[in-house]
Coordinates of C-alpha atoms and ligand atoms in Angstrom, one line a residue:
X1 CA 0.0 0.0 0.0
X2 CA 1.3 3.4 -1.0
X3 CA 0.8 6.3 1.3
X4 CA 2.3 9.5 2.2
X5 CA 2.4 10.8 6.0
X6 CA 2.6 13.5 8.4
X7 CA 4.1 13.8 11.8
X8 CA 1.6 13.1 14.4
X9 CA -0.1 16.2 15.6
X10 CA -0.3 18.1 12.4
X11 CA -2.7 20.8 13.1
X12 CA -5.6 19.8 11.0
X13 CA -7.9 22.3 12.6
X14 CA -5.9 25.4 11.9
X15 CA -7.5 26.2 9.9
X16 CA -26.8 14.5 -15.0
X17 CA -26.7 12.7 -17.1
X18 CA -25.6 13.4 -20.7
X19 CA -28.0 14.6 -23.4
X20 CA -29.3 12.1 -25.8
X21 CA -29.7 14.4 -28.8
X22 CA -27.0 12.5 -30.5
X23 CA -29.5 9.8 -31.4
X24 CA -31.0 12.0 -34.1
X25 CA -27.5 12.7 -35.5
X26 CA -27.1 8.9 -35.7
X27 CA -30.4 8.5 -37.5
X28 CA -29.3 11.1 -40.0
X29 CA -25.8 10.1 -40.7
X30 CA -25.4 6.6 -39.3
X31 CA -21.7 7.4 -39.0
X32 CA -19.1 5.6 -37.1
X33 CA -18.4 8.7 -35.0
X34 CA -22.1 8.9 -33.9
X35 CA -22.0 5.3 -32.8
X36 CA -18.7 5.9 -31.0
X37 CA -20.1 8.9 -29.2
X38 CA -23.2 7.0 -28.1
X39 CA -21.0 4.2 -26.8
X40 CA -18.8 6.7 -24.9
X41 CA -21.9 8.4 -23.5
X42 CA -23.3 5.1 -22.3
X43 CA -20.0 4.4 -20.7
X44 CA -20.2 7.7 -18.7
X45 CA -23.8 7.0 -17.8
X46 CA -22.8 3.5 -16.6
X47 CA -20.0 5.0 -14.4
X48 CA -22.4 7.5 -12.9
X49 CA -25.0 4.8 -12.4
X50 CA -22.6 3.0 -10.1
X51 CA -23.5 5.5 -7.4
X52 CA -27.0 5.6 -6.0
X53 CA -28.7 7.7 -3.3
X54 CA -30.2 4.4 -1.9
X55 CA -26.8 2.5 -1.8
X56 CA -27.0 2.1 2.0
X57 CA -30.8 1.7 2.3
X58 CA -30.4 -2.0 3.2
X59 CA -26.7 -2.1 4.1
X60 CA -26.8 0.6 6.7
X61 CA -30.3 2.2 6.8
X62 CA -29.4 4.8 9.5
X63 CA -26.2 6.1 7.9
X64 CA -27.5 9.1 6.0
X65 CA -29.6 10.4 8.9
X66 CA -26.7 9.8 11.3
X67 CA -24.4 11.9 9.2
X68 CA -27.0 14.7 9.0
X69 CA -27.5 14.6 12.8
X70 CA -23.8 14.7 13.7
X71 CA -22.9 17.3 11.2
X72 CA -25.8 19.5 12.3
X73 CA -24.5 19.5 15.9
X74 CA -21.1 20.6 14.8
X75 CA -22.4 23.4 12.5
X76 CA -24.8 24.7 15.1
X77 CA -21.7 25.1 17.3
X78 CA -19.5 26.7 14.7
X79 CA -21.1 27.5 11.3
X80 CA -17.7 28.5 9.8
X81 CA -17.0 24.8 9.6
X82 CA -19.6 24.3 6.8
X83 CA -17.6 26.0 4.1
X84 CA -14.6 24.1 5.3
X85 CA -16.4 20.8 4.8
X86 CA -17.5 21.9 1.3
X87 CA -14.0 22.6 0.4
X88 CA -12.7 19.3 1.9
X89 CA -15.0 17.4 -0.5
X90 CA -13.7 19.5 -3.5
X91 CA -10.1 18.9 -2.6
X92 CA -10.7 15.2 -2.2
X93 CA -12.5 14.8 -5.6
X94 CA -9.9 16.8 -7.6
X95 CA -7.0 14.6 -6.4
X96 CA -7.2 10.9 -7.6
X97 CA -11.0 11.2 -7.5
X98 CA -13.5 11.2 -4.6
X99 CA -11.8 8.5 -2.6
X100 CA -11.1 10.2 0.7
X101 CA -7.4 10.3 -0.1
X102 CA -7.3 13.8 1.4
X103 CA -8.1 12.4 4.8
X104 CA -5.1 10.1 5.1
X105 CA -2.4 11.2 7.5
X106 CA 1.0 11.2 5.9
X107 CA 3.1 8.1 6.7
X108 CA 6.3 9.8 5.6
X109 CA 6.7 13.4 6.7
X110 CA 4.7 15.8 4.5
X111 CA 4.2 13.3 1.7
X112 CA 0.4 13.1 1.8
X113 CA -2.3 15.3 0.2
X114 CA -3.0 16.9 3.6
X115 CA 0.5 18.4 3.6
X116 CA 0.4 19.8 0.0
X117 CA 0.9 23.5 -0.4
X118 CA -2.8 24.2 -1.0
X119 CA -3.9 22.1 1.9
X120 CA -1.5 22.4 4.8
X121 CA -2.7 24.8 7.5
X122 CA -5.6 25.6 5.3
X123 CA -8.0 22.6 5.0
X124 CA -10.3 22.3 8.1
X125 CA -12.9 19.9 9.4
X126 CA -11.0 16.6 9.7
X127 CA -12.2 16.2 13.3
X128 CA -15.8 16.4 12.1
X129 CA -15.4 13.7 9.6
X130 CA -13.7 11.5 12.3
X131 CA -16.7 12.0 14.5
X132 CA -19.3 11.2 11.8
X133 CA -17.2 8.1 10.8
X134 CA -17.0 6.9 14.5
X135 CA -20.7 7.2 15.0
X136 CA -21.6 5.5 11.7
X137 CA -19.1 2.7 12.4
X138 CA -20.9 2.2 15.7
X139 CA -24.1 1.7 13.7
X140 CA -22.7 -0.5 10.9
X141 CA -19.0 -1.4 11.2
X142 CA -17.0 -1.5 7.9
X143 CA -19.9 -0.5 5.6
X144 CA -19.9 3.2 4.9
X145 CA -16.9 4.7 3.2
X146 CA -15.0 7.8 4.3
X147 CA -15.4 9.1 0.7
X148 CA -19.3 8.9 1.0
X149 CA -19.1 10.5 4.5
X150 CA -17.2 13.5 3.0
X151 CA -19.8 13.9 0.2
X152 CA -22.7 13.7 2.7
X153 CA -21.0 16.0 5.2
X154 CA -20.4 18.7 2.6
X155 CA -24.1 18.6 1.7
X156 CA -25.4 18.3 5.3
X157 CA -23.2 21.1 6.5
X158 CA -24.2 23.5 3.7
X159 CA -27.9 22.6 4.3
X160 CA -27.6 23.7 7.9
X161 CA -25.5 26.7 6.9
X162 CA -27.7 28.0 4.1
X163 CA -30.4 25.7 3.0
X164 CA -28.4 24.2 0.1
X165 CA -30.1 20.8 -0.7
X166 CA -29.5 18.0 -3.1
X167 CA -29.6 14.2 -3.0
X168 CA -26.1 12.7 -2.7
X169 CA -25.4 9.6 -4.8
X170 CA -23.5 7.0 -2.7
X171 CA -21.4 3.9 -3.0
X172 CA -17.9 5.3 -3.3
X173 CA -15.1 3.3 -1.8
X174 CA -11.9 4.6 -0.2
X175 CA -8.5 4.8 -1.8
X176 CA -5.3 3.6 -0.1
X177 CA -2.8 6.2 -1.4
X178 CA -2.2 9.9 -0.9
X179 CA 0.5 12.0 -2.4
X180 CA 1.2 15.7 -1.8
X181 CA 2.7 16.1 -5.3
X182 CA -0.6 15.0 -6.9
X183 CA -2.5 17.6 -4.9
X184 CA 0.0 20.2 -5.9
X185 CA -0.5 19.3 -9.6
X186 CA -4.3 18.9 -9.5
X187 CA -5.6 21.6 -7.2
X188 CA -6.2 25.0 -9.0
X189 CA -3.9 27.8 -7.6
X190 CA -5.6 31.1 -6.7
X191 CA -3.5 32.9 -9.4
X192 CA -4.7 30.6 -12.2
X193 CA -6.1 32.1 -15.4
X194 CA -9.1 30.8 -17.4
X195 CA -6.9 28.5 -19.5
X196 CA -5.3 26.9 -16.5
X197 CA -8.6 26.6 -14.7
X198 CA -10.3 25.0 -17.7
X199 CA -7.4 22.6 -18.3
X200 CA -7.7 21.3 -14.7
X201 CA -11.6 21.2 -14.7
X202 CA -11.8 19.5 -18.1
X203 CA -9.4 16.8 -17.0
X204 CA -11.9 16.0 -14.3
X205 CA -14.8 15.8 -16.8
X206 CA -16.2 19.2 -15.7
X207 CA -17.3 21.9 -18.0
X208 CA -16.8 25.7 -18.1
X209 CA -20.3 26.0 -16.6
X210 CA -19.2 23.7 -13.7
X211 CA -16.1 25.8 -13.2
X212 CA -18.1 29.1 -13.0
X213 CA -20.9 27.5 -10.9
X214 CA -18.6 25.7 -8.4
X215 CA -16.4 28.8 -8.0
X216 CA -19.6 30.3 -6.6
X217 CA -18.6 28.4 -3.4
X218 CA -16.4 31.5 -2.8
X219 CA -19.5 33.3 -1.7
X220 CA -18.9 31.7 1.7
X221 CA -16.0 31.0 4.0
X222 CA -12.6 32.6 4.7
X223 CA -9.2 32.9 3.2
X224 CA -5.9 33.4 5.0
X225 CA -4.5 36.9 4.4
X226 CA -1.2 35.2 3.4
X227 CA -3.0 33.9 0.3
X228 CA -3.7 37.3 -1.0
X229 CA -0.6 39.2 0.2
X230 CA 1.0 39.4 -3.2
X231 CA -2.1 40.5 -4.9
X232 CA -2.4 43.3 -2.4
X233 CA 1.1 44.4 -1.7
X234 CA 3.6 42.8 -4.0
X235 CA 1.8 42.2 -7.3
X236 CA 4.8 42.9 -9.6
X237 CA 8.1 44.7 -9.5
X238 CA 6.4 47.9 -10.7
X239 CA 2.8 47.6 -9.5
X240 CA 2.2 46.9 -5.8
X241 CA -1.5 46.1 -6.0
X242 CA -3.3 44.0 -8.7
X243 CA -5.0 46.6 -11.0
X244 CA -7.9 44.3 -11.7
X245 CA -9.1 44.9 -8.2
X246 CA -11.8 47.6 -7.8
X247 CA -9.7 50.6 -6.5
X248 CA -12.6 51.6 -4.2
X249 CA -12.5 48.1 -2.7
X250 CA -8.8 48.0 -2.1
X251 CA -8.7 50.1 1.1
X252 CA -11.3 47.8 2.8
X253 CA -9.4 44.7 1.8
X254 CA -6.1 46.1 2.9
X255 CA -7.6 47.1 6.3
X256 CA -8.8 43.6 6.8
X257 CA -5.5 42.1 5.6
X258 CA -2.7 44.3 6.6
X259 CA 0.8 43.9 5.1
X260 CA 2.3 40.7 6.6
X261 CA -0.9 39.8 8.3
X262 CA -1.4 36.2 9.3
X263 CA -5.1 36.7 9.9
X264 CA -8.1 35.6 7.9
X265 CA -10.7 37.5 5.9
X266 CA -14.2 36.7 4.7
X267 CA -14.4 35.7 1.0
X268 CA -17.4 37.9 0.4
X269 CA -16.9 41.3 2.0
X270 CA -20.2 42.7 0.7
X271 CA -21.9 41.4 3.8
X272 CA -21.2 41.2 7.5
X273 CA -22.6 37.7 8.1
X274 CA -21.4 34.7 6.1
X275 CA -24.5 33.6 4.1
X276 CA -25.2 31.4 1.1
X277 CA -26.2 33.6 -1.8
X278 CA -25.1 34.5 -5.4
X279 CA -23.2 37.7 -4.2
X280 CA -20.0 36.1 -5.5
X281 CA -20.9 36.8 -9.1
X282 CA -21.5 40.5 -8.5
X283 CA -18.2 40.6 -6.6
X284 CA -16.5 39.1 -9.6
X285 CA -18.1 41.5 -12.0
X286 CA -17.1 44.5 -9.8
X287 CA -13.5 43.4 -9.2
X288 CA -14.2 42.6 -5.6
X289 CA -13.4 38.9 -5.6
X290 CA -10.4 37.8 -3.6
X291 CA -8.4 35.6 -6.0
X292 CA -7.1 36.1 -9.5
X293 CA -8.8 32.8 -10.3
X294 CA -12.2 34.4 -9.4
X295 CA -11.5 37.4 -11.5
X296 CA -10.4 35.2 -14.4
X297 CA -13.9 33.9 -14.8
X298 CA -15.1 37.1 -16.5
X299 CA -12.0 37.5 -18.7
X300 CA -13.4 35.3 -21.6
X301 CA -16.6 35.9 -23.5
X302 CA -17.8 32.4 -22.5
X303 CA -16.9 32.9 -18.9
X304 CA -18.5 36.4 -18.7
X305 CA -21.8 35.0 -20.0
X306 CA -21.8 32.3 -17.5
X307 CA -21.0 34.7 -14.6
X308 CA -23.8 37.0 -15.7
X309 CA -26.2 34.1 -15.9
X310 CA -25.6 33.2 -12.3
X311 CA -25.7 36.8 -11.1
X312 CA -29.5 37.0 -10.9
X313 CA -31.9 37.2 -7.9
X314 CA -34.2 34.2 -8.1
X315 CA -31.8 32.8 -10.6
X316 CA -30.3 29.4 -11.2
X317 CA -27.3 29.5 -8.8
X318 CA -28.3 27.1 -6.1
X319 CA -29.9 24.6 -8.5
X320 CA -26.9 24.8 -10.8
X321 CA -24.5 24.5 -7.8
X322 CA -26.3 21.3 -6.6
X323 CA -26.1 19.8 -10.1
X324 CA -22.4 20.6 -10.4
X325 CA -21.7 19.2 -6.9
X326 CA -23.3 15.9 -7.9
X327 CA -21.1 15.8 -11.1
X328 CA -18.0 16.7 -9.0
X329 CA -18.9 13.9 -6.6
X330 CA -18.7 11.4 -9.4
X331 CA -15.0 12.1 -10.4
X332 CA -13.0 8.9 -10.7
X333 CA -15.0 7.1 -7.9
X334 CA -13.9 3.7 -6.7
X335 CA -16.8 1.3 -6.7
X336 CA -17.5 -2.5 -6.5
X337 CA -14.5 -4.2 -5.2
X338 CA -12.0 -1.4 -5.8
X339 CA -10.3 0.2 -2.8
X340 CA -11.6 -0.5 0.6
X341 CA -14.0 0.7 3.3
X342 CA -11.5 2.3 5.8
X343 CA -12.2 1.7 9.5
X344 CA -10.7 5.0 10.3
X345 CA -10.6 7.8 7.8
X346 CA -7.0 8.9 8.6
X347 CA -5.3 5.5 8.0
X348 CA -5.7 2.6 5.5
X349 CA -6.8 -0.7 7.0
X350 CA -4.0 -2.9 8.3
Ligands
HEM1 C1 -11.8 27.2 -9.3 C2 -10.7 27.1 -8.7 C3 -10.5 27.4 -7.2 C4 -9.4 28.0 -6.6 C5 -8.2 28.5 -7.3 C6 -9.7 28.0 -5.2 C7 -8.8 28.5 -4.2 C8 -9.1 28.7 -2.9 C9 -8.2 29.3 -1.9 C10 -6.8 29.7 -2.2 C11 -8.9 29.3 -0.8 C12 -8.4 29.9 0.6 C13 -7.4 29.0 1.2 C14 -6.7 29.6 2.4 O1 -6.3 30.8 2.3 O2 -6.5 28.9 3.4 C15 -10.2 28.8 -1.0 C16 -11.2 28.7 0.0 C17 -12.4 28.1 -0.2 N1 -12.8 27.4 -1.4 FE1 -11.9 27.5 -3.2 N2 -10.9 27.4 -4.9 C18 -11.4 27.0 -6.1 C19 -12.6 26.3 -6.3 C20 -13.4 25.9 -5.3 C21 -14.5 25.0 -5.4 C22 -14.8 24.2 -6.7 C23 -15.1 24.9 -4.2 C24 -16.2 24.1 -3.7 C25 -17.1 23.5 -4.5 C26 -14.4 25.8 -3.3 C27 -14.7 26.1 -2.0 C28 -14.0 26.9 -1.2 C29 -14.5 27.3 0.2 C30 -15.8 27.0 0.7 C31 -13.5 28.0 0.7 C32 -13.4 28.6 2.2 C33 -12.9 27.5 3.1 C34 -13.0 27.9 4.6 O3 -13.6 28.8 5.0 O4 -12.3 27.2 5.3 N3 -13.4 26.4 -4.0 N4 -10.3 28.4 -2.3

């Protein structure tokens, strides 16, 4: 078994289906390519069909409700953990698929995903996943995967946080490997442009719409000031502050994140309480989003249209977000007899 590891005591807590319009194309042309595409589409559908919302209905009937109950208790105590759990699921799925590899403690110092640049001292919520897992293990030992618990916890937390709701397909199994270098290569950096973002998302089978919609998660949560220091104070040798930021927004952001600050700042500064809404898109359009990767979404004609479409009261954002989360939760899942059901989410089974 391959695995990377961290010294004990690493501070974890610091912080649908495809369209079938191709059938008419086939009828018209009968071409090889149309047949090929249908076969490919059926393949994708079959992969998705491996997950099912009722996967544990007979194997562990209480699992889904137990996750909701335990997560609810945590979020009612500290609602800032909800965005953290949402991000944990994203960082799991983008690195060797949704297999809970992000939860494994490194076995050799700093070698696992947890200790990658984009994760260390940044990802939060591991203790909540441990708690949900322990309580579900007490109900049904060895049945419910850590990967499914991550997917459920993200949904459950955001439901309590802001009413986000969707049905989570289940049946993922857990991986046995975790590598920091894979996380470094697969997680999008905050300075990524549209081309870089699309190259990462398309590798995962996600579209430009998924990119714009899932980035809307930055309407909640916090970032460390260290992540935006260079954008604010050291942008280039000649320009201290990123000129794409709204100049009337810069003083507020600088007051929240002073030079050299090790503090944190809310992602959406247009409000005083952290709430689930579509404000992110208006921030992006105004130059008030925190990362260059957020700003990049409006820098192509395609991206700009998608941002504008989500920036509507009573608009599609929450429904689109739910659909993209389900798609994200399908990335490279292990099913059937692949992988294992870990007993503890931080270590592979002996
Ligand atoms: C599109 C590319 C993305 C980039 C470049 C990106 C980058 C980042 C960065 C740098 C942070 C702050 C980390 C820190 O300072 O500690 C962050 C926070 C966050 N991200 Fe993203 N992210 C992206 C996409 C996503 C997606 C797809 C989701 C979820 C579906 C997501 C959810 C979040 C949440 C909720 C937070 C706040 C976490 C907290 O409060 O602990 N992000 N992201």
